[in-house]
mmCIF file with all atom_site columns, C-alpha atoms in Angstrom:
data_model
loop_
_atom_site.group_PDB
_atom_site.id
_atom_site.type_symbol
_atom_site.label_atom_id
_atom_site.label_alt_id
_atom_site.label_comp_id
_atom_site.label_asym_id
_atom_site.label_entity_id
_atom_site.label_seq_id
_atom_site.pdbx_PDB_ins_code
_atom_site.Cartn_x
_atom_site.Cartn_y
_atom_site.Cartn_z
_atom_site.occupancy
_atom_site.B_iso_or_equiv
_atom_site.pdbx_formal_charge
_atom_site.auth_seq_id
_atom_site.auth_comp_id
_atom_site.auth_asym_id
_atom_site.auth_atom_id
_atom_site.pdbx_PDB_model_num
ATOM 1   C CA . UNK A 1 1   ? 5.996   -2.464  25.630  1.00 0.00 ? 19  UNK A CA 1
ATOM 2   C CA . UNK A 1 2   ? 3.382   -5.247  25.530  1.00 0.00 ? 20  UNK A CA 1
ATOM 3   C CA . UNK A 1 3   ? 0.628   -2.685  24.871  1.00 0.00 ? 21  UNK A CA 1
ATOM 4   C CA . UNK A 1 4   ? 2.621   -1.331  21.896  1.00 0.00 ? 22  UNK A CA 1
ATOM 5   C CA . UNK A 1 5   ? 3.077   -4.841  20.476  1.00 0.00 ? 23  UNK A CA 1
ATOM 6   C CA . UNK A 1 6   ? -0.640  -5.590  20.820  1.00 0.00 ? 24  UNK A CA 1
ATOM 7   C CA . UNK A 1 7   ? -1.553  -2.210  19.295  1.00 0.00 ? 25  UNK A CA 1
ATOM 8   C CA . UNK A 1 8   ? 0.641   -2.775  16.230  1.00 0.00 ? 26  UNK A CA 1
ATOM 9   C CA . UNK A 1 9   ? -0.480  -6.409  15.902  1.00 0.00 ? 27  UNK A CA 1
ATOM 10  C CA . UNK A 1 10  ? -4.178  -5.538  15.927  1.00 0.00 ? 28  UNK A CA 1
ATOM 11  C CA . UNK A 1 11  ? -3.634  -2.738  13.418  1.00 0.00 ? 29  UNK A CA 1
ATOM 12  C CA . UNK A 1 12  ? -1.576  -4.985  11.174  1.00 0.00 ? 30  UNK A CA 1
ATOM 13  C CA . UNK A 1 13  ? -4.247  -7.668  11.207  1.00 0.00 ? 31  UNK A CA 1
ATOM 14  C CA . UNK A 1 14  ? -6.913  -5.112  10.256  1.00 0.00 ? 32  UNK A CA 1
ATOM 15  C CA . UNK A 1 15  ? -4.734  -3.695  7.477   1.00 0.00 ? 33  UNK A CA 1
ATOM 16  C CA . UNK A 1 16  ? -4.042  -7.151  6.044   1.00 0.00 ? 34  UNK A CA 1
ATOM 17  C CA . UNK A 1 17  ? -7.763  -7.997  6.109   1.00 0.00 ? 35  UNK A CA 1
ATOM 18  C CA . UNK A 1 18  ? -8.508  -4.752  4.264   1.00 0.00 ? 36  UNK A CA 1
ATOM 19  C CA . UNK A 1 19  ? -5.851  -5.524  1.649   1.00 0.00 ? 37  UNK A CA 1
ATOM 20  C CA . UNK A 1 20  ? -7.183  -9.059  1.160   1.00 0.00 ? 38  UNK A CA 1
ATOM 21  C CA . UNK A 1 21  ? -10.742 -7.746  0.736   1.00 0.00 ? 39  UNK A CA 1
ATOM 22  C CA . UNK A 1 22  ? -9.674  -5.069  -1.738  1.00 0.00 ? 40  UNK A CA 1
ATOM 23  C CA . UNK A 1 23  ? -7.624  -7.607  -3.732  1.00 0.00 ? 41  UNK A CA 1
ATOM 24  C CA . UNK A 1 24  ? -10.615 -9.970  -3.930  1.00 0.00 ? 42  UNK A CA 1
ATOM 25  C CA . UNK A 1 25  ? -12.963 -7.211  -5.071  1.00 0.00 ? 43  UNK A CA 1
ATOM 26  C CA . UNK A 1 26  ? -10.407 -5.967  -7.609  1.00 0.00 ? 44  UNK A CA 1
ATOM 27  C CA . UNK A 1 27  ? -9.669  -9.389  -9.145  1.00 0.00 ? 45  UNK A CA 1
ATOM 28  C CA . UNK A 1 28  ? -11.772 -8.715  -12.277 1.00 0.00 ? 46  UNK A CA 1
ATOM 29  C CA . UNK A 1 29  ? -9.942  -5.415  -12.828 1.00 0.00 ? 47  UNK A CA 1
ATOM 30  C CA . UNK A 1 30  ? -6.511  -7.016  -12.388 1.00 0.00 ? 48  UNK A CA 1
ATOM 31  C CA . UNK A 1 31  ? -7.448  -9.812  -14.805 1.00 0.00 ? 49  UNK A CA 1
ATOM 32  C CA . UNK A 1 32  ? -8.644  -7.328  -17.431 1.00 0.00 ? 50  UNK A CA 1
ATOM 33  C CA . UNK A 1 33  ? -5.503  -5.171  -17.402 1.00 0.00 ? 51  UNK A CA 1
ATOM 34  C CA . UNK A 1 34  ? -1.848  -6.130  -17.430 1.00 0.00 ? 52  UNK A CA 1
ATOM 35  C CA . UNK A 1 35  ? -0.863  -3.584  -14.773 1.00 0.00 ? 53  UNK A CA 1
ATOM 36  C CA . UNK A 1 36  ? -1.584  -4.709  -11.179 1.00 0.00 ? 54  UNK A CA 1
ATOM 37  C CA . UNK A 1 37  ? -3.898  -1.788  -10.405 1.00 0.00 ? 55  UNK A CA 1
ATOM 38  C CA . UNK A 1 38  ? -5.100  -3.108  -7.050  1.00 0.00 ? 56  UNK A CA 1
ATOM 39  C CA . UNK A 1 39  ? -1.628  -3.314  -5.501  1.00 0.00 ? 57  UNK A CA 1
ATOM 40  C CA . UNK A 1 40  ? -0.621  0.033   -6.992  1.00 0.00 ? 58  UNK A CA 1
ATOM 41  C CA . UNK A 1 41  ? -3.777  1.725   -5.683  1.00 0.00 ? 59  UNK A CA 1
ATOM 42  C CA . UNK A 1 42  ? -3.426  0.187   -2.220  1.00 0.00 ? 60  UNK A CA 1
ATOM 43  C CA . UNK A 1 43  ? 0.215   1.233   -1.937  1.00 0.00 ? 61  UNK A CA 1
ATOM 44  C CA . UNK A 1 44  ? -0.456  4.788   -3.126  1.00 0.00 ? 62  UNK A CA 1
ATOM 45  C CA . UNK A 1 45  ? -3.400  5.166   -0.747  1.00 0.00 ? 63  UNK A CA 1
ATOM 46  C CA . UNK A 1 46  ? -1.250  3.822   2.078   1.00 0.00 ? 64  UNK A CA 1
ATOM 47  C CA . UNK A 1 47  ? 1.533   6.283   1.251   1.00 0.00 ? 65  UNK A CA 1
ATOM 48  C CA . UNK A 1 48  ? -0.925  9.196   1.220   1.00 0.00 ? 66  UNK A CA 1
ATOM 49  C CA . UNK A 1 49  ? -2.438  8.206   4.554   1.00 0.00 ? 67  UNK A CA 1
ATOM 50  C CA . UNK A 1 50  ? 0.953   7.516   6.100   1.00 0.00 ? 68  UNK A CA 1
ATOM 51  C CA . UNK A 1 51  ? 2.219   10.943  5.021   1.00 0.00 ? 69  UNK A CA 1
ATOM 52  C CA . UNK A 1 52  ? -0.777  12.557  6.699   1.00 0.00 ? 70  UNK A CA 1
ATOM 53  C CA . UNK A 1 53  ? -0.593  10.361  9.771   1.00 0.00 ? 71  UNK A CA 1
ATOM 54  C CA . UNK A 1 54  ? 3.086   10.847  10.535  1.00 0.00 ? 72  UNK A CA 1
ATOM 55  C CA . UNK A 1 55  ? 2.737   14.630  10.426  1.00 0.00 ? 73  UNK A CA 1
ATOM 56  C CA . UNK A 1 56  ? -0.493  14.715  12.429  1.00 0.00 ? 74  UNK A CA 1
ATOM 57  C CA . UNK A 1 57  ? -0.770  15.548  16.097  1.00 0.00 ? 75  UNK A CA 1
ATOM 58  C CA . UNK A 1 58  ? -2.352  12.203  16.981  1.00 0.00 ? 76  UNK A CA 1
ATOM 59  C CA . UNK A 1 59  ? -1.052  10.494  20.127  1.00 0.00 ? 77  UNK A CA 1
ATOM 60  C CA . UNK A 1 60  ? 1.862   8.082   19.640  1.00 0.00 ? 78  UNK A CA 1
ATOM 61  C CA . UNK A 1 61  ? -0.268  4.970   20.215  1.00 0.00 ? 79  UNK A CA 1
ATOM 62  C CA . UNK A 1 62  ? -2.691  6.044   17.459  1.00 0.00 ? 80  UNK A CA 1
ATOM 63  C CA . UNK A 1 63  ? 0.255   6.548   15.123  1.00 0.00 ? 81  UNK A CA 1
ATOM 64  C CA . UNK A 1 64  ? 1.488   3.063   16.009  1.00 0.00 ? 82  UNK A CA 1
ATOM 65  C CA . UNK A 1 65  ? -1.945  1.521   15.479  1.00 0.00 ? 83  UNK A CA 1
ATOM 66  C CA . UNK A 1 66  ? -2.758  3.352   12.242  1.00 0.00 ? 84  UNK A CA 1
ATOM 67  C CA . UNK A 1 67  ? 0.725   3.830   10.756  1.00 0.00 ? 85  UNK A CA 1
ATOM 68  C CA . UNK A 1 68  ? 2.883   0.885   11.694  1.00 0.00 ? 86  UNK A CA 1
ATOM 69  C CA . UNK A 1 69  ? -0.130  -1.388  12.176  1.00 0.00 ? 87  UNK A CA 1
ATOM 70  C CA . UNK A 1 70  ? -2.884  -0.726  9.646   1.00 0.00 ? 88  UNK A CA 1
ATOM 71  C CA . UNK A 1 71  ? -0.765  0.963   6.940   1.00 0.00 ? 89  UNK A CA 1
ATOM 72  C CA . UNK A 1 72  ? 1.966   -1.661  7.424   1.00 0.00 ? 90  UNK A CA 1
ATOM 73  C CA . UNK A 1 73  ? -0.566  -4.467  7.012   1.00 0.00 ? 91  UNK A CA 1
ATOM 74  C CA . UNK A 1 74  ? -2.406  -2.748  4.164   1.00 0.00 ? 92  UNK A CA 1
ATOM 75  C CA . UNK A 1 75  ? 0.495   -1.818  1.922   1.00 0.00 ? 93  UNK A CA 1
ATOM 76  C CA . UNK A 1 76  ? 2.776   -4.426  0.469   1.00 0.00 ? 94  UNK A CA 1
ATOM 77  C CA . UNK A 1 77  ? 6.252   -3.900  -0.911  1.00 0.00 ? 95  UNK A CA 1
ATOM 78  C CA . UNK A 1 78  ? 6.882   -7.614  -1.428  1.00 0.00 ? 96  UNK A CA 1
ATOM 79  C CA . UNK A 1 79  ? 3.773   -8.108  -3.594  1.00 0.00 ? 97  UNK A CA 1
ATOM 80  C CA . UNK A 1 80  ? 4.737   -5.103  -5.728  1.00 0.00 ? 98  UNK A CA 1
ATOM 81  C CA . UNK A 1 81  ? 8.260   -6.458  -6.280  1.00 0.00 ? 99  UNK A CA 1
ATOM 82  C CA . UNK A 1 82  ? 6.904   -9.938  -7.058  1.00 0.00 ? 100 UNK A CA 1
ATOM 83  C CA . UNK A 1 83  ? 4.491   -8.474  -9.632  1.00 0.00 ? 101 UNK A CA 1
ATOM 84  C CA . UNK A 1 84  ? 7.330   -6.504  -11.235 1.00 0.00 ? 102 UNK A CA 1
ATOM 85  C CA . UNK A 1 85  ? 9.475   -9.645  -11.490 1.00 0.00 ? 103 UNK A CA 1
ATOM 86  C CA . UNK A 1 86  ? 6.572   -11.651 -12.955 1.00 0.00 ? 104 UNK A CA 1
ATOM 87  C CA . UNK A 1 87  ? 5.875   -8.950  -15.547 1.00 0.00 ? 105 UNK A CA 1
ATOM 88  C CA . UNK A 1 88  ? 9.553   -8.896  -16.544 1.00 0.00 ? 106 UNK A CA 1
ATOM 89  C CA . UNK A 1 89  ? 9.741   -12.711 -16.703 1.00 0.00 ? 107 UNK A CA 1
ATOM 90  C CA . UNK A 1 90  ? 6.697   -12.753 -18.973 1.00 0.00 ? 108 UNK A CA 1
ATOM 91  C CA . UNK A 1 91  ? 8.389   -10.465 -21.475 1.00 0.00 ? 109 UNK A CA 1
ATOM 92  C CA . UNK A 1 92  ? 6.698   -7.280  -20.276 1.00 0.00 ? 110 UNK A CA 1
ATOM 93  C CA . UNK A 1 93  ? 9.839   -5.432  -19.236 1.00 0.00 ? 111 UNK A CA 1
ATOM 94  C CA . UNK A 1 94  ? 8.508   -2.056  -20.386 1.00 0.00 ? 112 UNK A CA 1
ATOM 95  C CA . UNK A 1 95  ? 5.310   -2.504  -18.346 1.00 0.00 ? 113 UNK A CA 1
ATOM 96  C CA . UNK A 1 96  ? 7.359   -3.702  -15.352 1.00 0.00 ? 114 UNK A CA 1
ATOM 97  C CA . UNK A 1 97  ? 9.470   -0.543  -15.621 1.00 0.00 ? 115 UNK A CA 1
ATOM 98  C CA . UNK A 1 98  ? 6.367   1.652   -15.782 1.00 0.00 ? 116 UNK A CA 1
ATOM 99  C CA . UNK A 1 99  ? 4.889   -0.113  -12.767 1.00 0.00 ? 117 UNK A CA 1
ATOM 100 C CA . UNK A 1 100 ? 8.094   0.380   -10.779 1.00 0.00 ? 118 UNK A CA 1
ATOM 101 C CA . UNK A 1 101 ? 8.280   4.049   -11.801 1.00 0.00 ? 119 UNK A CA 1
ATOM 102 C CA . UNK A 1 102 ? 4.617   4.688   -10.991 1.00 0.00 ? 120 UNK A CA 1
ATOM 103 C CA . UNK A 1 103 ? 5.034   2.991   -7.630  1.00 0.00 ? 121 UNK A CA 1
ATOM 104 C CA . UNK A 1 104 ? 8.148   4.942   -6.641  1.00 0.00 ? 122 UNK A CA 1
ATOM 105 C CA . UNK A 1 105 ? 7.236   8.372   -7.994  1.00 0.00 ? 123 UNK A CA 1
ATOM 106 C CA . UNK A 1 106 ? 3.580   7.952   -7.083  1.00 0.00 ? 124 UNK A CA 1
ATOM 107 C CA . UNK A 1 107 ? 4.519   6.844   -3.572  1.00 0.00 ? 125 UNK A CA 1
ATOM 108 C CA . UNK A 1 108 ? 6.810   9.812   -3.026  1.00 0.00 ? 126 UNK A CA 1
ATOM 109 C CA . UNK A 1 109 ? 4.196   12.180  -4.419  1.00 0.00 ? 127 UNK A CA 1
ATOM 110 C CA . UNK A 1 110 ? 1.343   10.812  -2.340  1.00 0.00 ? 128 UNK A CA 1
ATOM 111 C CA . UNK A 1 111 ? 3.412   10.840  0.871   1.00 0.00 ? 129 UNK A CA 1
ATOM 112 C CA . UNK A 1 112 ? 4.241   14.472  0.149   1.00 0.00 ? 130 UNK A CA 1
ATOM 113 C CA . UNK A 1 113 ? 0.557   15.253  -0.542  1.00 0.00 ? 131 UNK A CA 1
ATOM 114 C CA . UNK A 1 114 ? -0.367  13.483  2.682   1.00 0.00 ? 132 UNK A CA 1
ATOM 115 C CA . UNK A 1 115 ? 1.991   15.726  4.636   1.00 0.00 ? 133 UNK A CA 1
ATOM 116 C CA . UNK A 1 116 ? 0.217   18.754  3.159   1.00 0.00 ? 134 UNK A CA 1
ATOM 117 C CA . UNK A 1 117 ? -3.131  17.536  4.495   1.00 0.00 ? 135 UNK A CA 1
#
C-alpha cells in the first residue's frame, strides 16, 4: 500500500509541475484570447492519454503512476470550473457556455479516441 501511495504521489507531483510549466509558457496566449486555451488543451490532452492508458496492457503500478498520478496532477477540473465562473461573472456567459461544452464534449471525444489508440 505504501508503494502505491508513493507511486501516485510522485506521478501527481510530476503532473502538477508539467501543468504549471505549460500554464507559464501559455500565459501570452491566454492573455490574448478570452477562452482559457491552456487549461482546455491540458485537460483534453489528459483525457486522450488517460483513455489510452486505461485500456493499455501496462502493469497496474504504471497505470497508477501515469493515470492517477501524472494525469491527475496534470489535468484540473477545479481550474476549469473556476474559469467558467469567472467568465460568467464578467458578463461572458456565452463564452463560458462554449468553454463548458468544449470541455465536456471534447473530453468525452478525446477519451474515446484514446481508447482507440
